[in-house]
Coordinates of C-alpha atoms in Angstrom, one line a residue:
X1 CA -25.5 -279.7 1.6
X2 CA -26.8 -281.2 4.9
X3 CA -24.2 -281.5 7.7
X4 CA -22.2 -284.6 7.0
X5 CA -22.4 -287.3 9.7
X6 CA -19.1 -289.1 10.1
X7 CA -18.5 -292.7 10.8
X8 CA -15.4 -294.5 12.0
X9 CA -15.4 -298.2 11.3
X10 CA -13.1 -301.3 11.2
X11 CA -13.2 -303.8 8.3
X12 CA -11.9 -307.4 8.1
X13 CA -11.7 -309.3 4.8
X14 CA -11.0 -313.0 4.5
X15 CA -10.2 -314.8 1.2
X16 CA -11.8 -318.2 0.4
X17 CA -8.6 -320.2 1.0
X18 CA -7.9 -318.3 4.2
X19 CA -11.3 -319.1 5.8
X20 CA -12.0 -322.3 7.6
X21 CA -14.8 -323.5 5.3
X22 CA -13.8 -322.1 1.9
X23 CA -16.2 -319.1 2.0
X24 CA -15.4 -315.5 1.2
X25 CA -15.9 -313.1 4.1
X26 CA -16.3 -309.3 4.2
X27 CA -17.1 -307.7 7.5
X28 CA -17.2 -304.4 9.2
X29 CA -18.1 -302.6 12.4
X30 CA -20.6 -299.9 11.4
X31 CA -19.5 -297.3 13.9
X32 CA -21.1 -293.9 14.1
X33 CA -20.4 -290.4 15.5
X34 CA -22.9 -290.9 18.3
X35 CA -23.0 -293.7 20.8
X36 CA -26.6 -294.6 19.9
X37 CA -28.2 -294.5 16.5
X38 CA -30.9 -297.2 16.0
X39 CA -30.6 -299.5 13.0
X40 CA -32.8 -302.1 11.4
X41 CA -32.3 -305.3 9.4
X42 CA -34.5 -305.4 6.3
X43 CA -34.9 -306.8 2.8
X44 CA -35.3 -304.4 -0.1
X45 CA -37.4 -306.1 -2.7
X46 CA -37.3 -304.8 -6.3
X47 CA -40.6 -303.1 -6.0
X48 CA -39.3 -301.0 -3.1
X49 CA -36.0 -300.0 -4.8
X50 CA -36.2 -296.4 -6.1
X51 CA -35.9 -295.7 -9.8
X52 CA -34.9 -292.1 -9.1
X53 CA -32.7 -291.6 -6.0
X54 CA -32.0 -288.4 -4.2
X55 CA -29.5 -288.1 -1.3
X56 CA -30.5 -286.3 1.9
X57 CA -27.0 -285.1 2.7
X58 CA -25.6 -283.9 -0.7
X59 CA -29.0 -283.7 -2.5
X60 CA -27.4 -285.5 -5.5
X61 CA -30.0 -287.1 -7.8
X62 CA -29.3 -290.3 -9.6
X63 CA -31.5 -292.2 -12.1
X64 CA -31.3 -295.9 -11.5
X65 CA -31.8 -298.9 -13.7
X66 CA -35.2 -300.6 -13.9
X67 CA -34.1 -304.1 -13.1
X68 CA -32.8 -304.1 -9.5
X69 CA -32.1 -307.3 -7.6
X70 CA -33.5 -308.0 -4.1
X71 CA -31.0 -307.3 -1.3
X72 CA -30.6 -307.3 2.5
X73 CA -29.8 -304.0 4.1
X74 CA -29.1 -302.4 7.5
X75 CA -30.5 -298.9 7.3
X76 CA -30.8 -296.3 10.0
X77 CA -34.1 -296.3 11.8
X78 CA -34.3 -292.5 12.0
X79 CA -33.9 -291.2 8.4
X80 CA -33.0 -287.5 9.2
X81 CA -29.6 -288.0 7.5
X82 CA -30.7 -290.6 4.9
X83 CA -31.0 -294.3 4.6
X84 CA -27.3 -295.4 5.2
X85 CA -27.9 -299.0 4.3
X86 CA -24.4 -300.1 5.5
X87 CA -24.2 -303.5 3.9
X88 CA -26.0 -306.4 2.3
X89 CA -26.2 -309.4 0.1
X90 CA -28.2 -309.4 -3.1
X91 CA -30.2 -312.2 -4.6
X92 CA -27.3 -313.4 -6.8
X93 CA -25.1 -313.8 -3.6
X94 CA -23.0 -310.7 -4.2
X95 CA -22.1 -308.9 -1.0
X96 CA -21.1 -305.2 -0.4
X97 CA -20.1 -303.3 2.8
X98 CA -19.9 -299.5 2.6
X99 CA -18.1 -297.7 4.0
X100 CA -14.8 -297.6 5.9
X101 CA -14.0 -293.9 6.3
X102 CA -10.4 -293.4 5.2
X103 CA -7.8 -290.6 5.0
X104 CA -6.1 -288.5 2.4
X105 CA -3.6 -285.6 2.2
X106 CA -3.5 -282.0 1.0
X107 CA -1.6 -282.9 -2.2
X108 CA -4.5 -284.9 -3.4
X109 CA -7.1 -282.4 -2.4
X110 CA -5.3 -279.7 -4.3
X111 CA -5.6 -281.7 -7.5
X112 CA -9.1 -283.3 -7.2
X113 CA -11.1 -281.6 -4.5
X114 CA -14.2 -283.2 -3.0
X115 CA -17.6 -282.6 -4.6
X116 CA -20.1 -281.1 -2.2
X117 CA -23.0 -282.4 -4.3
X118 CA -21.5 -285.9 -4.9
X119 CA -22.2 -289.3 -3.6
X120 CA -21.1 -290.7 -0.2
X121 CA -21.6 -293.4 2.5
X122 CA -25.3 -292.5 2.8
X123 CA -25.9 -293.6 -0.8
X124 CA -23.5 -296.2 -2.0
X125 CA -25.2 -299.5 -1.2
X126 CA -28.5 -298.3 -2.7
X127 CA -26.8 -297.1 -5.9
X128 CA -24.6 -300.2 -6.4
X129 CA -25.6 -303.5 -4.7
X130 CA -29.0 -304.1 -6.5
X131 CA -27.3 -303.9 -9.9
X132 CA -24.1 -306.1 -9.7
X133 CA -23.5 -309.7 -10.6
X134 CA -20.0 -310.1 -9.3
X135 CA -17.6 -308.4 -6.9
X136 CA -15.5 -307.0 -9.8
X137 CA -18.6 -305.6 -11.4
X138 CA -19.3 -303.8 -8.1
X139 CA -15.9 -302.1 -8.4
X140 CA -16.6 -301.1 -12.0
X141 CA -20.1 -299.7 -11.3
X142 CA -19.0 -297.7 -8.3
X143 CA -15.9 -296.4 -10.2
X144 CA -18.2 -295.2 -13.0
X145 CA -20.5 -293.4 -10.5
X146 CA -17.5 -291.7 -8.8
X147 CA -16.3 -290.5 -12.2
X148 CA -19.7 -289.1 -13.1
X149 CA -20.9 -287.7 -9.8
X150 CA -17.8 -287.3 -7.6
X151 CA -17.8 -287.8 -3.8
X152 CA -17.6 -285.5 -0.8
X153 CA -15.6 -287.9 1.4
X154 CA -12.9 -290.6 1.3
X155 CA -14.1 -294.1 1.7
X156 CA -13.1 -297.8 1.5
X157 CA -15.7 -300.3 0.1
X158 CA -15.7 -304.1 0.1
X159 CA -17.3 -306.4 -2.5
X160 CA -17.4 -310.2 -2.6
X161 CA -18.9 -313.1 -4.4
X162 CA -18.2 -316.9 -4.1
X163 CA -14.7 -316.6 -5.6
X164 CA -13.4 -313.1 -5.1
X165 CA -13.1 -310.2 -2.7
X166 CA -12.3 -306.7 -4.0
X167 CA -11.5 -303.6 -2.0
X168 CA -11.9 -300.1 -3.5
X169 CA -10.7 -296.9 -2.0
X170 CA -11.8 -293.5 -3.2
X171 CA -9.1 -290.9 -4.0
X172 CA -10.0 -287.2 -4.0
X173 CA -13.3 -286.2 -5.5
X174 CA -13.4 -288.5 -8.6
X175 CA -10.5 -291.0 -8.5
X176 CA -10.2 -294.5 -7.0
X177 CA -8.2 -297.6 -6.9
X178 CA -9.2 -301.2 -6.1
X179 CA -7.4 -304.4 -5.4
X180 CA -8.5 -308.1 -5.4
X181 CA -7.7 -309.7 -2.1
X182 CA -5.6 -312.9 -2.6
X183 CA -7.6 -316.0 -1.8
X184 CA -5.2 -317.1 0.9
X185 CA -5.0 -313.7 2.6
X186 CA -6.8 -311.5 5.1
X187 CA -7.1 -307.7 5.6
X188 CA -7.7 -305.6 8.7
X189 CA -8.6 -302.1 7.5
X190 CA -9.1 -299.2 10.0
X191 CA -9.9 -295.5 9.2
X192 CA -6.9 -294.7 7.0
X193 CA -5.9 -295.3 3.3
X194 CA -5.1 -299.0 3.4
X195 CA -3.9 -300.1 0.0
X196 CA -0.1 -300.1 -0.1
X197 CA 1.8 -301.8 -2.9
X198 CA 0.0 -301.4 -6.2
X199 CA 0.8 -302.6 -9.8
X200 CA -1.3 -300.7 -12.4
X201 CA -0.7 -303.5 -14.9
X202 CA -1.6 -306.5 -12.7
X203 CA -4.8 -308.6 -13.2
X204 CA -5.7 -308.1 -9.6
X205 CA -6.0 -304.3 -9.7
X206 CA -8.3 -301.7 -11.1
X207 CA -8.2 -297.9 -11.0
X208 CA -9.7 -294.8 -12.5
X209 CA -8.4 -294.2 -16.0
X210 CA -6.0 -291.3 -15.4
X211 CA -4.8 -292.2 -11.9
X212 CA -1.3 -293.3 -12.9
X213 CA -0.9 -290.3 -15.1
X214 CA -2.0 -288.1 -12.2
X215 CA 0.7 -289.5 -9.9
X216 CA 3.4 -288.8 -12.5
X217 CA 2.0 -285.4 -13.6
X218 CA 1.8 -283.9 -10.1
X219 CA 4.9 -285.7 -8.7
X220 CA 2.9 -287.4 -6.0
X221 CA 5.1 -290.5 -5.3
X222 CA 7.4 -289.9 -2.3
X223 CA 9.2 -293.3 -2.8
X224 CA 12.2 -294.0 -5.0
X225 CA 11.5 -297.6 -6.0
X226 CA 7.8 -298.5 -5.4
X227 CA 4.2 -297.4 -5.9
X228 CA 2.6 -297.4 -2.5
X229 CA -0.9 -295.9 -2.6
X230 CA -1.0 -295.3 1.1
X231 CA 2.2 -293.2 0.8
X232 CA 0.9 -291.4 -2.3
X233 CA -2.7 -290.7 -1.4
X234 CA -3.1 -291.4 2.3
X235 CA -1.9 -290.0 5.6
X236 CA 0.8 -290.7 8.2
X237 CA -0.3 -288.5 11.0
X238 CA 0.0 -288.6 14.8
X239 CA -3.7 -289.4 14.9
X240 CA -3.1 -292.5 12.7
X241 CA -0.6 -293.7 15.3
X242 CA -3.2 -293.8 18.1
X243 CA -6.5 -294.0 16.3
X244 CA -5.9 -296.2 13.3
X245 CA -2.7 -298.2 13.2
X246 CA -3.2 -299.9 16.6
X247 CA -6.4 -301.5 15.4
X248 CA -4.6 -303.0 12.4
X249 CA -1.8 -304.1 14.7
X250 CA -4.1 -305.9 17.1
X251 CA -6.0 -307.7 14.4
X252 CA -2.8 -308.8 12.7
X253 CA -1.4 -309.8 16.1
X254 CA -4.4 -312.1 16.6
X255 CA -4.4 -313.7 13.2
X256 CA -0.6 -313.8 12.8
X257 CA 0.8 -313.8 16.3
X258 CA 4.4 -314.7 15.3
X259 CA 4.9 -311.4 13.5
X260 CA 6.3 -308.6 15.7
X261 CA 5.1 -305.1 14.8
X262 CA 4.9 -301.7 16.3
X263 CA 1.2 -300.8 17.2
X264 CA 1.9 -297.2 16.1
X265 CA 3.7 -298.2 12.9
X266 CA 2.7 -296.3 9.8
X267 CA 3.6 -299.2 7.4
X268 CA 1.6 -302.1 8.8
X269 CA 0.8 -304.3 5.8
X270 CA -2.4 -304.3 3.9
X271 CA -2.3 -307.9 2.6
X272 CA -1.6 -310.4 5.4
X273 CA -1.5 -314.2 5.9
X274 CA -2.8 -316.0 9.1
X275 CA -1.1 -318.9 10.9
X276 CA -4.4 -320.8 10.7
X277 CA -7.7 -320.8 8.8
X278 CA -10.1 -318.1 10.0
X279 CA -13.6 -318.7 11.4
X280 CA -16.6 -316.5 11.8
X281 CA -15.9 -316.6 15.5
X282 CA -12.4 -315.3 14.9
X283 CA -13.7 -312.4 12.9
X284 CA -16.3 -311.5 15.5
X285 CA -13.7 -311.6 18.3
X286 CA -11.4 -309.1 16.5
X287 CA -14.3 -306.8 15.7
X288 CA -15.3 -306.9 19.4
X289 CA -11.8 -306.5 20.7
X290 CA -10.3 -303.9 23.0
X291 CA -6.6 -304.9 23.1
X292 CA -7.2 -307.9 25.4
X293 CA -4.1 -309.2 27.1
X294 CA -2.2 -306.0 26.5
X295 CA -1.6 -303.0 28.6
X296 CA -3.8 -301.0 26.3
X297 CA -7.0 -302.7 27.3
X298 CA -9.5 -300.1 28.7
X299 CA -10.8 -302.9 31.0
X300 CA -7.3 -304.2 31.9
X301 CA -4.7 -303.5 34.5
X302 CA -2.4 -301.1 32.7
X303 CA -1.8 -297.5 33.7
X304 CA -4.6 -295.0 33.0
X305 CA -2.4 -293.5 30.3
X306 CA -1.9 -296.8 28.5
X307 CA -5.6 -297.8 28.8
X308 CA -6.7 -294.6 27.0
X309 CA -3.8 -294.3 24.5
X310 CA -5.3 -296.2 21.6
X311 CA -8.8 -296.3 20.1
X312 CA -10.2 -299.9 20.5
X313 CA -12.0 -301.8 17.8
X314 CA -15.0 -302.7 20.0
X315 CA -16.3 -299.3 21.2
X316 CA -19.5 -297.7 22.5
X317 CA -20.1 -296.3 19.0
X318 CA -20.5 -299.7 17.4
X319 CA -24.0 -299.6 15.9
X320 CA -23.8 -303.0 14.1
X321 CA -21.3 -305.6 13.2
X322 CA -22.0 -307.4 10.0
X323 CA -20.1 -310.4 8.6
X324 CA -21.2 -311.2 5.1
X325 CA -20.3 -314.8 4.2
X326 CA -20.7 -316.3 0.7
X327 CA -20.3 -320.0 1.1
X328 CA -19.0 -322.5 -1.6
X329 CA -19.9 -325.8 -0.1
X330 CA -23.7 -325.5 -0.1
X331 CA -26.5 -324.9 -2.6
X332 CA -26.8 -321.4 -4.0
X333 CA -30.1 -320.9 -2.1
X334 CA -28.3 -321.0 1.2
X335 CA -24.9 -319.6 0.2
X336 CA -25.4 -316.0 1.4
X337 CA -25.3 -315.6 5.1
X338 CA -25.7 -312.1 6.6
X339 CA -24.3 -312.5 10.1
X340 CA -25.5 -309.6 12.3
X341 CA -25.4 -308.1 15.7
X342 CA -26.3 -304.7 17.1
X343 CA -24.8 -302.3 19.7
X344 CA -21.4 -302.2 21.3
X345 CA -19.8 -305.6 20.5
X346 CA -18.6 -306.5 23.9
X347 CA -21.8 -308.2 25.0
X348 CA -23.5 -309.5 21.9
X349 CA -23.3 -312.4 19.4
X350 CA -23.7 -312.4 15.6
X351 CA -26.6 -314.3 14.2
X352 CA -26.4 -316.2 10.8
X353 CA -29.4 -314.9 8.9
X354 CA -30.0 -316.3 5.5
X355 CA -30.0 -313.6 2.8
X356 CA -32.3 -315.4 0.3
X357 CA -35.5 -314.2 1.9
X358 CA -38.2 -311.6 1.2
X359 CA -38.5 -310.3 4.8
X360 CA -36.7 -310.2 8.1
X361 CA -37.7 -311.0 11.7
X362 CA -39.6 -308.3 13.6
X363 CA -37.2 -308.1 16.5
X364 CA -34.4 -307.1 14.1
X365 CA -36.4 -304.8 11.7
X366 CA -38.7 -302.8 13.9
X367 CA -36.4 -300.7 16.1
X368 CA -37.0 -297.0 16.2
X369 CA -36.0 -294.1 18.4
X370 CA -38.1 -295.4 21.3
X371 CA -36.4 -297.7 23.8
X372 CA -37.9 -301.2 23.7
X373 CA -36.2 -304.3 25.0
X374 CA -38.2 -306.4 22.5
X375 CA -36.1 -304.8 19.7
X376 CA -32.7 -306.5 19.4
X377 CA -30.9 -303.1 18.9
X378 CA -32.1 -301.7 22.2
X379 CA -31.6 -305.0 24.1
X380 CA -28.0 -305.3 22.9
X381 CA -27.2 -301.7 23.7
X382 CA -28.6 -302.2 27.2
X383 CA -26.5 -305.3 27.8
X384 CA -23.4 -303.6 26.7
X385 CA -24.0 -300.6 28.9
X386 CA -24.5 -302.7 32.0
X387 CA -21.4 -304.8 31.1
X388 CA -19.3 -301.7 30.9
X389 CA -20.0 -300.8 34.5
X390 CA -18.1 -303.8 35.8
X391 CA -16.5 -305.8 32.9
X392 CA -14.6 -308.3 35.2
X393 CA -17.8 -309.1 37.1
X394 CA -19.8 -309.8 33.9
X395 CA -17.3 -311.2 31.4
X396 CA -17.8 -314.8 32.3
X397 CA -21.5 -314.5 31.8
X398 CA -20.7 -313.1 28.4
X399 CA -18.3 -315.9 27.5
X400 CA -20.8 -318.6 28.4
X401 CA -23.6 -316.8 26.6
X402 CA -21.5 -316.4 23.4
X403 CA -20.4 -320.1 23.4
X404 CA -23.8 -321.5 24.0
X405 CA -25.6 -319.0 21.7
X406 CA -23.3 -319.6 18.7
X407 CA -23.7 -323.3 19.2
X408 CA -27.5 -323.0 19.1
X409 CA -27.4 -320.8 16.0
X410 CA -25.1 -323.2 14.2
X411 CA -27.4 -326.1 15.0
X412 CA -30.3 -324.3 13.5
X413 CA -28.2 -323.4 10.5
X414 CA -26.9 -327.0 10.0
X415 CA -30.4 -328.4 10.2
X416 CA -31.7 -325.8 7.7
X417 CA -28.9 -326.4 5.3
X418 CA -29.5 -330.1 5.4
X419 CA -33.1 -329.8 4.4
X420 CA -32.9 -327.1 1.7
X421 CA -32.9 -329.5 -1.2
X422 CA -36.3 -330.7 -0.3
X423 CA -38.0 -327.3 -0.2
X424 CA -40.4 -326.2 -3.0
X425 CA -40.4 -322.6 -1.6
X426 CA -36.8 -321.9 -0.3
X427 CA -37.4 -318.3 0.5
X428 CA -40.4 -319.1 2.8
X429 CA -38.4 -321.9 4.3
X430 CA -35.4 -319.7 5.0
X431 CA -37.6 -317.0 6.4
X432 CA -38.9 -319.5 9.0
X433 CA -35.3 -320.4 9.8
X434 CA -34.5 -316.7 10.3
X435 CA -37.5 -316.3 12.6
X436 CA -36.2 -319.3 14.7
X437 CA -32.7 -317.7 14.8
X438 CA -34.1 -314.3 15.9
X439 CA -36.2 -315.9 18.6
X440 CA -33.3 -317.9 19.9
X441 CA -31.1 -314.8 19.9
X442 CA -33.7 -312.6 21.6
X443 CA -34.2 -315.3 24.3
X444 CA -30.5 -315.7 25.0
X445 CA -29.7 -312.0 25.0
X446 CA -32.6 -311.4 27.4
X447 CA -31.3 -314.2 29.7
X448 CA -27.8 -312.7 29.6
X449 CA -29.1 -309.3 30.6
X450 CA -31.2 -310.9 33.4
X451 CA -28.3 -312.9 34.8
X452 CA -26.2 -309.7 34.8
X453 CA -28.9 -307.7 36.6
X454 CA -29.3 -310.5 39.3
X455 CA -25.5 -310.7 39.8
X456 CA -25.0 -307.0 39.7
X457 CA -27.7 -306.2 42.2
X458 CA -25.6 -308.0 44.9
X459 CA -22.7 -305.7 44.2
X460 CA -24.3 -302.3 44.2
X461 CA -22.6 -299.6 46.2
X462 CA -25.9 -298.7 47.8
X463 CA -25.8 -301.5 50.4
X464 CA -24.9 -302.0 54.1
X465 CA -23.4 -305.1 55.8
X466 CA -25.9 -305.2 58.7
X467 CA -29.3 -306.5 57.9
X468 CA -32.5 -305.5 59.8

């Protein structure tokens, strides 16, 4: 088995009655082990989908159906460790994000150990997304694959369609549990087992066939009067108190500010309700956040101990942020929106690319291991790196950039939506809209970097007050 490359992400889910426009939203920071790992935005057409799949990491081999759907994908540019597609939306407007690395405990591992030759994050989007026609069907297909092949790691996976969002967490080598997110709720899920209260008999839950029996047979439930999967299958470690729980705390503090909670608390809720309807901009803010307006902000004025105590959501290891939106108030041709940005999230914006296309813009799909400011991945990483050198100096540039860029993208989107009914070739029409969005994004990101360079050059340490 090839050495496993670990990720450490943050997920946000928003039900259709919790979002501002009635859409379902699943989103995630795709964070890696290394600070830089170039990614691309592509479309996998049916002819390009493998019929026989072999993993690079585990070497598992899986025969795949002969009728795949087209889907968007965010694969690694350098394929040493495999494709790692991360997330996408298929041609029937079903979305999937995989994965959120989660936690487990030794009791579970003693019952159902990991499978070295099983499936993992590298593989899941490729094996599942092209073959599902609803979010629930995604849970069922992945559950069957886990039972057949096993997995070598613990993961959380999100699925959505126009009506439902489902969240699945793997348990040990072959087991799993999934929960439908209530329409009026949101979730902030860091790198821990997240599902808490669970009713095996409810209509909004699914699980591997013998999971309930396994809990009883091996005396796994530590609680007297509840079934809490986080308590049963997850962890409650010191690392969780500084690495995981504070991220859930900050997201919940932002969406539900009137609820007082401990940032280190082990029992922060899985299902939450906001004090307002949630927008794409809200989701992007939280996925870019670093404990703003608290003493824990690495860019803030707290003590050095406080500023380095917790792992922020926005971090140098953000490789992409994707917000997969399935809309309900528009024609099906434009319902799926694959919002996307690359690099550390402090100095970028998400762009609303239409998923119903056969190809993607060059500046978003051509990045490789060679530094090139014409590739959005490298441009975004450069801007974030410069911004990190003096956050207070550059943050106003970032704020103005984000406001104006998001307004420009939404104007293109609104105009495109309005004319879709008149198009005889919607895929080609939407591809042109995506090209316009990418061009606008590249132009504005380049201007932001230029403005920061011009301002920063006046504040270099290598200067002297007396001129010649």
